[in-house]
Coordinates of N, CA and C in Angstrom, one line a residue:
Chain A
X1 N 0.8 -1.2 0.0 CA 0.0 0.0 0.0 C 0.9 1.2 0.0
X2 N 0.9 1.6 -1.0 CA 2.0 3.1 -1.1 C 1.6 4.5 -0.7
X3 N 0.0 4.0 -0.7 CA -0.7 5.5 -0.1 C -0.6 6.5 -1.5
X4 N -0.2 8.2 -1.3 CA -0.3 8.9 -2.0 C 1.1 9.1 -2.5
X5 N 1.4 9.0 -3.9 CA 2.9 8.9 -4.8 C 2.7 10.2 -5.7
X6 N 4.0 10.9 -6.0 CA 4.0 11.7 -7.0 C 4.9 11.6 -8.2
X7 N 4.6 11.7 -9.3 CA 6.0 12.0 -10.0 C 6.1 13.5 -10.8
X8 N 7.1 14.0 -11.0 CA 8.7 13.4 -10.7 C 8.8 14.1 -9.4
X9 N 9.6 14.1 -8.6 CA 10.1 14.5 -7.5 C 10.5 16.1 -7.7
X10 N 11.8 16.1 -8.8 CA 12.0 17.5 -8.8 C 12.2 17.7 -10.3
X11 N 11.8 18.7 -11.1 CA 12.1 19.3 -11.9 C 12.5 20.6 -12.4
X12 N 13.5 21.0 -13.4 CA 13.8 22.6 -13.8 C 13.2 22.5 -14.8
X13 N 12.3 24.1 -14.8 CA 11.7 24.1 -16.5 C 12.3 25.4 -17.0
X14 N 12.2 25.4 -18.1 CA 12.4 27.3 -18.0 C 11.5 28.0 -19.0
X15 N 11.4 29.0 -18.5 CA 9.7 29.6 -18.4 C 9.6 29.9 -20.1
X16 N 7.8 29.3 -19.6 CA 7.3 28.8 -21.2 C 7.3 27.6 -21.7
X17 N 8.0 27.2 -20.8 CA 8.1 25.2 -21.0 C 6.7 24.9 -20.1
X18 N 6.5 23.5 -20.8 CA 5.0 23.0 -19.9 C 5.7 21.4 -19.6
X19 N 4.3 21.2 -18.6 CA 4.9 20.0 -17.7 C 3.5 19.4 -17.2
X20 N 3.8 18.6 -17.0 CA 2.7 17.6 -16.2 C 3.0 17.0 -14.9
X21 N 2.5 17.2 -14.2 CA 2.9 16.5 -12.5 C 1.8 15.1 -11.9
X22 N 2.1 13.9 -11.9 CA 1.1 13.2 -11.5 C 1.5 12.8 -10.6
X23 N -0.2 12.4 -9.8 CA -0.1 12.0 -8.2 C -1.0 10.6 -8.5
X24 N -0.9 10.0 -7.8 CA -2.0 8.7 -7.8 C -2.1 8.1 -6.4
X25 N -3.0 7.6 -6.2 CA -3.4 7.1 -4.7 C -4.1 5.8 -5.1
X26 N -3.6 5.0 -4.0 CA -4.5 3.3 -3.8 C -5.2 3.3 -3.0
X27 N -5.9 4.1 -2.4 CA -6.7 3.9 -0.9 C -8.0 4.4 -1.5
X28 N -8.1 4.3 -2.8 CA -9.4 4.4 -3.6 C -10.1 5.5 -2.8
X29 N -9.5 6.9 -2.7 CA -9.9 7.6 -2.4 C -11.1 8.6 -3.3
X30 N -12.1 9.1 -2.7 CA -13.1 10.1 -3.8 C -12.3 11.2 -3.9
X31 N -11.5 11.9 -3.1 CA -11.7 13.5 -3.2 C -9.9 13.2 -3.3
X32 N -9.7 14.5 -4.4 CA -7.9 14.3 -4.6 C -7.4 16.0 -4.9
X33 N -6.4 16.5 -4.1 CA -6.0 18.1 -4.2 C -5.2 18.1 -4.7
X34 N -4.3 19.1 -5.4 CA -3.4 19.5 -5.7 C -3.1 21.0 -4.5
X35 N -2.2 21.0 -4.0 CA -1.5 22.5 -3.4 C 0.0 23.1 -3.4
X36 N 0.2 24.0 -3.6 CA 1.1 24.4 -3.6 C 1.8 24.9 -2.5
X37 N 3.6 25.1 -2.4 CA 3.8 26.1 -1.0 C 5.1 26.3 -1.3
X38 N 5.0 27.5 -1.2 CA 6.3 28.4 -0.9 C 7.0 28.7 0.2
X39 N 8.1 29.0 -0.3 CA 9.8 28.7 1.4 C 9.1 29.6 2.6
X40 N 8.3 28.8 3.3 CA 8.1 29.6 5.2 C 6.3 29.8 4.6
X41 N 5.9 29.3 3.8 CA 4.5 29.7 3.8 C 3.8 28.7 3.8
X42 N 2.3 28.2 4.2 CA 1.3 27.8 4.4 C 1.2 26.9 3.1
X43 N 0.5 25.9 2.7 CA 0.0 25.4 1.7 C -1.1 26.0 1.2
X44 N -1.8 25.9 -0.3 CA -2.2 27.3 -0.7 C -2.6 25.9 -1.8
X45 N -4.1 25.6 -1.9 CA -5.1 24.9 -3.0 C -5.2 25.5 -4.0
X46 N -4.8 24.7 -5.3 CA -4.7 25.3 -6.6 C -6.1 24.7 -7.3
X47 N -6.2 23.3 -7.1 CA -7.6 22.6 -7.9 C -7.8 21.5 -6.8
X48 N -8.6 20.7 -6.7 CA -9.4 19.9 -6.4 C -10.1 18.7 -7.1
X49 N -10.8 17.7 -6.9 CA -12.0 16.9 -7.3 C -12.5 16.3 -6.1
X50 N -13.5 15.8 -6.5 CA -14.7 15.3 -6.2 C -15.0 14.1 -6.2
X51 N -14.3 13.8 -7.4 CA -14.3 12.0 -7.6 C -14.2 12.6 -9.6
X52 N -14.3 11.1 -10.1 CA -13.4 11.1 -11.3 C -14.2 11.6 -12.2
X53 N -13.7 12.4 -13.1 CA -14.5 13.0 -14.3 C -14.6 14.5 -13.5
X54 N -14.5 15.0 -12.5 CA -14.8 16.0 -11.7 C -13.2 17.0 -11.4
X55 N -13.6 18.6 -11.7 CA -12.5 19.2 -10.9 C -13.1 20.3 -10.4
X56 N -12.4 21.3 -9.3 CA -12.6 22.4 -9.6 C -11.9 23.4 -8.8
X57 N -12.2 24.8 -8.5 CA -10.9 25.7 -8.8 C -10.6 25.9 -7.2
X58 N -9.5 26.0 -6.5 CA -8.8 25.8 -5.6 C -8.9 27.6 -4.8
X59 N -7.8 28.0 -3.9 CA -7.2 29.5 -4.0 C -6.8 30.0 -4.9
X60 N -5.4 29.1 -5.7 CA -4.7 29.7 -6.5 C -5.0 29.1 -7.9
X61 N -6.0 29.1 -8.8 CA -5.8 27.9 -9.9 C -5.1 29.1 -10.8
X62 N -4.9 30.3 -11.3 CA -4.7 30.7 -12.5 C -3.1 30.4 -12.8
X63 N -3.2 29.8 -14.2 CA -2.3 29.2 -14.6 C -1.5 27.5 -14.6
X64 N -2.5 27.0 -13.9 CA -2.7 25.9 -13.8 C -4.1 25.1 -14.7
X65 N -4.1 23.7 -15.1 CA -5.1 22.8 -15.4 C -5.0 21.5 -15.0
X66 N -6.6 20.6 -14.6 CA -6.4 19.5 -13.9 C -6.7 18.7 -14.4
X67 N -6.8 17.1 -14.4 CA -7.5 16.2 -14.7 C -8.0 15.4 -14.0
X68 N -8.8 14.6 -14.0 CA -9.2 13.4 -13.1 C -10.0 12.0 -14.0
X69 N -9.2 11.7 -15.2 CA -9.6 10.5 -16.1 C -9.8 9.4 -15.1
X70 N -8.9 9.2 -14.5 CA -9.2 7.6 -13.5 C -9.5 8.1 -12.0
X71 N -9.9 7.3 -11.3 CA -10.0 7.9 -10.0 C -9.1 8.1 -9.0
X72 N -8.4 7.0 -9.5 CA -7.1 6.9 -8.3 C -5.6 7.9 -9.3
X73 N -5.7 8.7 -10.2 CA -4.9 9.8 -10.8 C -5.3 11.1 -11.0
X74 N -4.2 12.4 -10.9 CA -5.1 13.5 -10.5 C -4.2 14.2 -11.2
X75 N -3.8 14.3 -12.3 CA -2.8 15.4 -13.3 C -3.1 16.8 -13.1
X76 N -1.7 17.4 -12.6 CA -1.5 18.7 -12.9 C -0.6 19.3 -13.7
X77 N -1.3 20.6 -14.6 CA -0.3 20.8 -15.7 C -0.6 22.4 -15.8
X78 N 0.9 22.5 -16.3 CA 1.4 24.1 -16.4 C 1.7 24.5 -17.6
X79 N 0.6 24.6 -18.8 CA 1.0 24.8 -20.0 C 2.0 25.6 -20.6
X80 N 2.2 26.7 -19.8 CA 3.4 27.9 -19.6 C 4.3 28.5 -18.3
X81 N 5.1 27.6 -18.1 CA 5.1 28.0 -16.7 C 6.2 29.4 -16.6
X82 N 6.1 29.8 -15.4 CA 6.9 31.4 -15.1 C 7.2 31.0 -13.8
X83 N 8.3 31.8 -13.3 CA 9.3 31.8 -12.1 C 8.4 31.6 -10.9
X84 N 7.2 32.7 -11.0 CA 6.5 32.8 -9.8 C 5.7 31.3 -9.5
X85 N 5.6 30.4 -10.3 CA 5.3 28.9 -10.5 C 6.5 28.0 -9.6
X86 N 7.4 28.7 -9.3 CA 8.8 28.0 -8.6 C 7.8 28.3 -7.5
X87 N 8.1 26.2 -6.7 CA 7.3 25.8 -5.6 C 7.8 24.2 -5.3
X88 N 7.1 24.3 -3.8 CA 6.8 22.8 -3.8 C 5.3 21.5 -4.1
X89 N 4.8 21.4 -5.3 CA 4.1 21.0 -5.5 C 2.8 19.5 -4.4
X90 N 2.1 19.2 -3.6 CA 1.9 18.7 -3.1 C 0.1 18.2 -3.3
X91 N 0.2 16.6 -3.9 CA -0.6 16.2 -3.7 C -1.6 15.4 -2.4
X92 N -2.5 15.4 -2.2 CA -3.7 14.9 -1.3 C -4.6 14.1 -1.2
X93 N -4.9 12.9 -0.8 CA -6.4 12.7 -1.1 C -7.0 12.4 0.3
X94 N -8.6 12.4 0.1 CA -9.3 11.9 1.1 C -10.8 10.8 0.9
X95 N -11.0 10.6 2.3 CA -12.0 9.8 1.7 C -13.5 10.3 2.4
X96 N -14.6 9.8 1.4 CA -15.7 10.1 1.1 C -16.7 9.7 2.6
X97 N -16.2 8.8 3.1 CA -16.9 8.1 4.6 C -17.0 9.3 5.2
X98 N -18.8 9.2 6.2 CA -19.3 10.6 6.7 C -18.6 10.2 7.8
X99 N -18.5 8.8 8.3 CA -18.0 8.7 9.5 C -16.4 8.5 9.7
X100 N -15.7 8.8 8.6 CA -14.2 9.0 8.8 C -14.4 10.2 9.2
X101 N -12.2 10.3 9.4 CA -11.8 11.6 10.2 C -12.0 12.9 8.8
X102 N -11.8 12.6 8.0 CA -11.9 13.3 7.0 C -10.5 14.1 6.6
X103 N -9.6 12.9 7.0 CA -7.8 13.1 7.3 C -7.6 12.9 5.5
X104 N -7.0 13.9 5.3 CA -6.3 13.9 3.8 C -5.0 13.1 4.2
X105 N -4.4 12.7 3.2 CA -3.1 12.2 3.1 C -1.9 12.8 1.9
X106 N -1.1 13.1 2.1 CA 0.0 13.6 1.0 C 0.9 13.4 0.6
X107 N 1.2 13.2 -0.5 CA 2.3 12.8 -1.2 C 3.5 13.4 -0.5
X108 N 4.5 13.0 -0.9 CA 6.0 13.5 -1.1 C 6.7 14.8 -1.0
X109 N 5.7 15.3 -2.5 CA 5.9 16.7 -2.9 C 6.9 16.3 -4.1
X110 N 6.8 17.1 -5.1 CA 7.3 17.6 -6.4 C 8.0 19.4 -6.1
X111 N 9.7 19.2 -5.9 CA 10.0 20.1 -6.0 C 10.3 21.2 -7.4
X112 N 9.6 22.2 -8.1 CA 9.8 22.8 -8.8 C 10.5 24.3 -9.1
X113 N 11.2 24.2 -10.0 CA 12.2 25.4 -10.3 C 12.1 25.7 -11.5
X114 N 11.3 27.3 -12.4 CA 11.4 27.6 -13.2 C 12.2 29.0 -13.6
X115 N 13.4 29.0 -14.5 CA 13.8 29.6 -14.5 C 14.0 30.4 -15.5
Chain B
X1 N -14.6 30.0 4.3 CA -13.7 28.5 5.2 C -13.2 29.6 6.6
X2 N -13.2 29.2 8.0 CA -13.1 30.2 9.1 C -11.5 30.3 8.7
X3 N -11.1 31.4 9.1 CA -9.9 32.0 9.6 C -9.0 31.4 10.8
X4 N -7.8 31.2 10.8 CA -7.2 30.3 11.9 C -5.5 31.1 11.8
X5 N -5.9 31.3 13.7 CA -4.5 32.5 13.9 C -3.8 31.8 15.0
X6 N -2.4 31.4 15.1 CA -2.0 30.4 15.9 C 0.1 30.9 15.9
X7 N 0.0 31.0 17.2 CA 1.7 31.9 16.7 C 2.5 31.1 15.7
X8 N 3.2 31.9 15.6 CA 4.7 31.6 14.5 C 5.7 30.7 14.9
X9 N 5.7 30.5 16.4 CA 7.0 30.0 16.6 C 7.0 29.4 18.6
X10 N 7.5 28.4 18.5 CA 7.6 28.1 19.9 C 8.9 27.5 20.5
X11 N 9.3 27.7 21.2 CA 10.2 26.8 21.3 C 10.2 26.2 22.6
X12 N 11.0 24.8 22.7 CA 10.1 23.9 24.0 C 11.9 22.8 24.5
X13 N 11.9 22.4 25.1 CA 13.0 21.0 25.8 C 12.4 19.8 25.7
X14 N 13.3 18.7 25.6 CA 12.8 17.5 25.6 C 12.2 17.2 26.6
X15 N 11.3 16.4 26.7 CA 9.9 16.0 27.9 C 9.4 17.1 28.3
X16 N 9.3 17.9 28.0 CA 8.1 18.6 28.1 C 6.8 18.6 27.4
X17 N 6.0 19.7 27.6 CA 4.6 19.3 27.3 C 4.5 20.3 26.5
X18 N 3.8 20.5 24.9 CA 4.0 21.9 24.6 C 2.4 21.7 23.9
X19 N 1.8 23.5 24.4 CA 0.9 23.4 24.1 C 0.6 24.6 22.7
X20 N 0.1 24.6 21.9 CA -0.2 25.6 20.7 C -1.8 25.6 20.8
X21 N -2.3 27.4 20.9 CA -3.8 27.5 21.2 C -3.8 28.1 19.4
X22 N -4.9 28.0 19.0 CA -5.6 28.3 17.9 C -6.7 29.3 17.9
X23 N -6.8 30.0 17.4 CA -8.2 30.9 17.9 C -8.8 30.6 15.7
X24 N -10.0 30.4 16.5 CA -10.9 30.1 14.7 C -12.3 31.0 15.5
X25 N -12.3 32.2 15.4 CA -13.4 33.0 15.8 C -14.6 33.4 15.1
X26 N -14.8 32.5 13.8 CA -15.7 32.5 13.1 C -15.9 30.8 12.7
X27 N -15.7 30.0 13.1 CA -16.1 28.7 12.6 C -17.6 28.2 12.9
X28 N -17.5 27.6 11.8 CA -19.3 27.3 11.5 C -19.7 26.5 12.2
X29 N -20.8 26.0 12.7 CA -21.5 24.8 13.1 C -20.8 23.6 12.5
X30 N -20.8 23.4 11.3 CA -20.4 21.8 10.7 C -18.9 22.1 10.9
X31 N -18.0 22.7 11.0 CA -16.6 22.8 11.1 C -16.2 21.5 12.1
X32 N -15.0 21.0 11.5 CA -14.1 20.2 12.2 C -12.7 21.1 13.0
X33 N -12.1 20.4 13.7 CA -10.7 21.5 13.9 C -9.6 20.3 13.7
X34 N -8.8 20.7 12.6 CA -8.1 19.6 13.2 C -6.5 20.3 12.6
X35 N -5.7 19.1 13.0 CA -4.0 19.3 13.1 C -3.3 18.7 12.4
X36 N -2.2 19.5 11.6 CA -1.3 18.6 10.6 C 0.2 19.1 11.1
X37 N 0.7 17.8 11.5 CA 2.2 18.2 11.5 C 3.2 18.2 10.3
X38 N 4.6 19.1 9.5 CA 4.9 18.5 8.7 C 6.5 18.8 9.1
X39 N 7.1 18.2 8.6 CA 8.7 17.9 8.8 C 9.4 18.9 7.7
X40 N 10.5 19.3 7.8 CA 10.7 19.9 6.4 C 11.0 18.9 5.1
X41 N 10.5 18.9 4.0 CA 10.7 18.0 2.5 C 9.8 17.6 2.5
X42 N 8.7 17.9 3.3 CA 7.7 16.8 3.5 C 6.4 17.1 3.2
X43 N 5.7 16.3 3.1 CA 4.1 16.7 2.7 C 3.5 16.7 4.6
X44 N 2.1 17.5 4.6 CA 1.7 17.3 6.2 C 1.5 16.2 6.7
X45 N 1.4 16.1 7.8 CA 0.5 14.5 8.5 C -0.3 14.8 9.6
X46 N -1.5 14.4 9.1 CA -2.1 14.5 10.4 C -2.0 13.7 11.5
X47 N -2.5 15.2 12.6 CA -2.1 14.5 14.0 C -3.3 14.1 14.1
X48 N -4.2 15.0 14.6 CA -5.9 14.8 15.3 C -6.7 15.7 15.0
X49 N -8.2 15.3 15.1 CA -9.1 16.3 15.2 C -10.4 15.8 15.8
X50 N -10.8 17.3 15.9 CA -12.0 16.8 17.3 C -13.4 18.2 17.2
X51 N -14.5 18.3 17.2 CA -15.1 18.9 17.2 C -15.4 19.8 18.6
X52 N -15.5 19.2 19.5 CA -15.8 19.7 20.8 C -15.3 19.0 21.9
X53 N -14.8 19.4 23.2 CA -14.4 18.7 24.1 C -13.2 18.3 24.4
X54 N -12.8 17.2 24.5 CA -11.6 16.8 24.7 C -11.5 15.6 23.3
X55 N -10.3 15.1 23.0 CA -10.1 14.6 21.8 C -8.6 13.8 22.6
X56 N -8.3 12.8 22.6 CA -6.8 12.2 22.8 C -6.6 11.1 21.8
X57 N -5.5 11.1 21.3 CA -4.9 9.8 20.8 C -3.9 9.9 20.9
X58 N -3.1 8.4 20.7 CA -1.8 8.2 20.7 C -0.3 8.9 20.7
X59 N -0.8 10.0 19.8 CA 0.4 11.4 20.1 C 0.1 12.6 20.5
X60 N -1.4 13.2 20.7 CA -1.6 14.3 20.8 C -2.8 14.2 22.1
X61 N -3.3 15.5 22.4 CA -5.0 16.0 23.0 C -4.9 17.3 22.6
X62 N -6.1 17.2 22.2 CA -6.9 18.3 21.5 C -8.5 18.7 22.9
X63 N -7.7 20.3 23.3 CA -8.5 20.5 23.7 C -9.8 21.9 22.9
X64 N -10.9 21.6 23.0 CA -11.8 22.6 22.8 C -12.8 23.2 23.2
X65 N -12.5 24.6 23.8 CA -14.0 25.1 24.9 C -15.2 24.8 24.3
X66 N -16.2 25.6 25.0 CA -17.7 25.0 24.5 C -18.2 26.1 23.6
X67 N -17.7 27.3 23.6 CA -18.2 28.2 22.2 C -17.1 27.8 21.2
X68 N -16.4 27.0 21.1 CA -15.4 26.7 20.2 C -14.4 27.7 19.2
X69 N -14.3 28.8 19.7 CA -14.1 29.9 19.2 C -12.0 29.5 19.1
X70 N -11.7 28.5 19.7 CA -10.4 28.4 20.0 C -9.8 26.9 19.9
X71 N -8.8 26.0 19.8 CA -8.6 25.1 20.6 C -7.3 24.9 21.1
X72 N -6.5 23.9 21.3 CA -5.5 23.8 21.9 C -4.6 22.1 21.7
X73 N -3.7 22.2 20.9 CA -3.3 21.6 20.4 C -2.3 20.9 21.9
X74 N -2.2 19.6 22.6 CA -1.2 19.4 23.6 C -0.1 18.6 22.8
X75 N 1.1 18.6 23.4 CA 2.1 17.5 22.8 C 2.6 17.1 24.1
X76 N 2.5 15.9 24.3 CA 3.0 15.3 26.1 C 4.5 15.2 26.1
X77 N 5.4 15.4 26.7 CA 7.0 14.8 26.5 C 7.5 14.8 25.2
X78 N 7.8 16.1 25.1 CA 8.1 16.6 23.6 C 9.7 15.6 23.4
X79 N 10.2 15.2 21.9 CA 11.2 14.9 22.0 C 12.2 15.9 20.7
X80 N 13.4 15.5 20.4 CA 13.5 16.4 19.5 C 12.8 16.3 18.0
X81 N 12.7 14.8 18.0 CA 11.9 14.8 16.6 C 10.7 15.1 16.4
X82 N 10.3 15.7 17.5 CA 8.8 16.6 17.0 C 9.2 18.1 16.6
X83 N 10.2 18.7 16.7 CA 10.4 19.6 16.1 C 9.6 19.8 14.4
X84 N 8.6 20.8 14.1 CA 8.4 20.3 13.3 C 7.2 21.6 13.1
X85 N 6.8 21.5 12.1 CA 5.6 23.0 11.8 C 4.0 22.3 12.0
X86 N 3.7 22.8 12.7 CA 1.9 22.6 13.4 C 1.0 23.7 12.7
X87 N -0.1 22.7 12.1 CA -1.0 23.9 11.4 C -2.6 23.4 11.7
X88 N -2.9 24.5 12.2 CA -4.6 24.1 12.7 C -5.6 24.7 11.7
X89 N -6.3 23.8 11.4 CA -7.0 23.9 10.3 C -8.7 23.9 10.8
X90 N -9.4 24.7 10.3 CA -10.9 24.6 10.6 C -11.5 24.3 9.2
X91 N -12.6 23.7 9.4 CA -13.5 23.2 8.2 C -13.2 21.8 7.6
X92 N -13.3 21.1 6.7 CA -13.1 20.1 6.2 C -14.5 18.8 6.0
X93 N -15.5 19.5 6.7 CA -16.8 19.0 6.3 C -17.7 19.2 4.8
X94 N -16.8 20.4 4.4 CA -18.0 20.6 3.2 C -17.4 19.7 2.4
X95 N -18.1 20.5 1.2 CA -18.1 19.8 0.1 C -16.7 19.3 -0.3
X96 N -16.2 18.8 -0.5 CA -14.9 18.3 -1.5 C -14.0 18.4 -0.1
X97 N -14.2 18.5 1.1 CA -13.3 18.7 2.0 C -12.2 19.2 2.1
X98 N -12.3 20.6 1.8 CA -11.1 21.8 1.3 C -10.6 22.1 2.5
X99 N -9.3 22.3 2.6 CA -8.8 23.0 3.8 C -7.9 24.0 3.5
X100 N -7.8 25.2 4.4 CA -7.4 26.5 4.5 C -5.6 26.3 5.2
X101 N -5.0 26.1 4.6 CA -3.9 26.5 5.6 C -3.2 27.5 6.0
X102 N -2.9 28.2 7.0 CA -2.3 29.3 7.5 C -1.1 29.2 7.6
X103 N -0.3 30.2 8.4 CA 1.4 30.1 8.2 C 1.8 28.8 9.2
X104 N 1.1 28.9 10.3 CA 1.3 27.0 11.3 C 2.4 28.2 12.2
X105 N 2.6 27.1 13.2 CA 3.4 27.7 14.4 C 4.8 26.6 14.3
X106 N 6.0 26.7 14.1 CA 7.1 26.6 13.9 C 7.7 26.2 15.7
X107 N 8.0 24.8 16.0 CA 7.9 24.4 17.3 C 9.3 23.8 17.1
X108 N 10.6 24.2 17.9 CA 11.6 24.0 18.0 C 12.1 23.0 19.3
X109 N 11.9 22.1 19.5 CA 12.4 21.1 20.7 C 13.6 20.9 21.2
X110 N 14.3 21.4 21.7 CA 15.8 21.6 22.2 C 16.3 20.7 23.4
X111 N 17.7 19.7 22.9 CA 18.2 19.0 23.8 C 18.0 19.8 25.4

């Protein structure tokens, strides 16, 4: 059981390059986040779902797009990225039970540098 | 999603008890309160959460008055590897179970 996985760990783009970041989870989770966070700051929700076929817009989505084709994968992509896009990328999921804790779980993190 | 104001920075000794209070002065009726620790490189982890009252498990107590306007994160016999950033989070009942995170309180454990 690997729980929540990301790839790639770290990437350099340089700006105007695009990328795709995937997270995937086995705990057949409904609900899956993507967030961002920058050096000494808070984590900061870019998109979301709901369950599969489903996204929608976080704090921060501009300049970002999601996917959710399978349920247990949750693509995030930066068609153009720019400096201010340098982060630690961090995916989430949770589950749908009214009687769970409603404890998200998170990946690794995807460190990114666009220069 | 309520607002959640909890200091910057603590610093504590091994075995000790360190407490981090939260103030969420607008949290709704369906609101959860709960806690995520995270390490640096790391994604968060949750510690606990608890709506009202008292809350204990295995690493933490979570205390919460009765207008819940606040709570109080305990850590019993701190060691150094709890050094680590604590973020108290309100909400996580609605829809999609979004959470708000704030800057977190920055807890230094010292031999």
């Amino acid at each position: 059981n690997a729980g929540v996985t990301q790839t790639p760990k770290f990437r350099v783009l340089k700006t105007g390059q695009s990328m795709t970041l995937l997270c995937a989870q086995d705990m057949n989770h409904e609900y899956m986040y993507w967030y961002r966070q920058d050096p000494g700051m808070g984590l900061r929700l870019i998109h979301y779902s709901v369950g599969e076929g489903t996204t929608a817009k976080g704090e921060v989505p501009d300049g970002y797009n999601v996917s959710r084709l399978k349920k247990q994968n949750f693509l995030l992509g930066l068609e153009s990225a720019a400096p201010s896009q340098t982060s630690v990328y961090f995916c989430a999921s949770s589950s749908l039970d009214p009687g769970g804790s409603y404890e998200q779980y998170f990946g690794p993190g995807t460190r990114l540098t666009v220069t | 999603l309520a607002k959640t104001t909890q200091p910057i920075s603590m610093d504590s000794y091994e075995g000790q008890e360190v407490n981090i209070t939260c103030s969420h002065n607008n949290i709704a009726t369906n609101d959860y309160i709960t806690w995520y620790q995270q390490f640096p490189s790391q994604g968060p982890r949750f510690i606990i959460q608890g709506y009202k009252t008292k809350v204990t498990n295995e690493v933490a107590s979570l205390f919460i008055p009765a207008d819940r306007k606040s709570s109080t994160l305990s850590l019993p016999r701190v060691s150094l590897s709890d050094t680590a950033v604590y973020y108290c989070l309100v909400g996580g009942r609605a829809a999609g179970n979004k959470l708000t995170f704030g800057g977190g309180t920055r807890v230094l454990v010292k031999p």
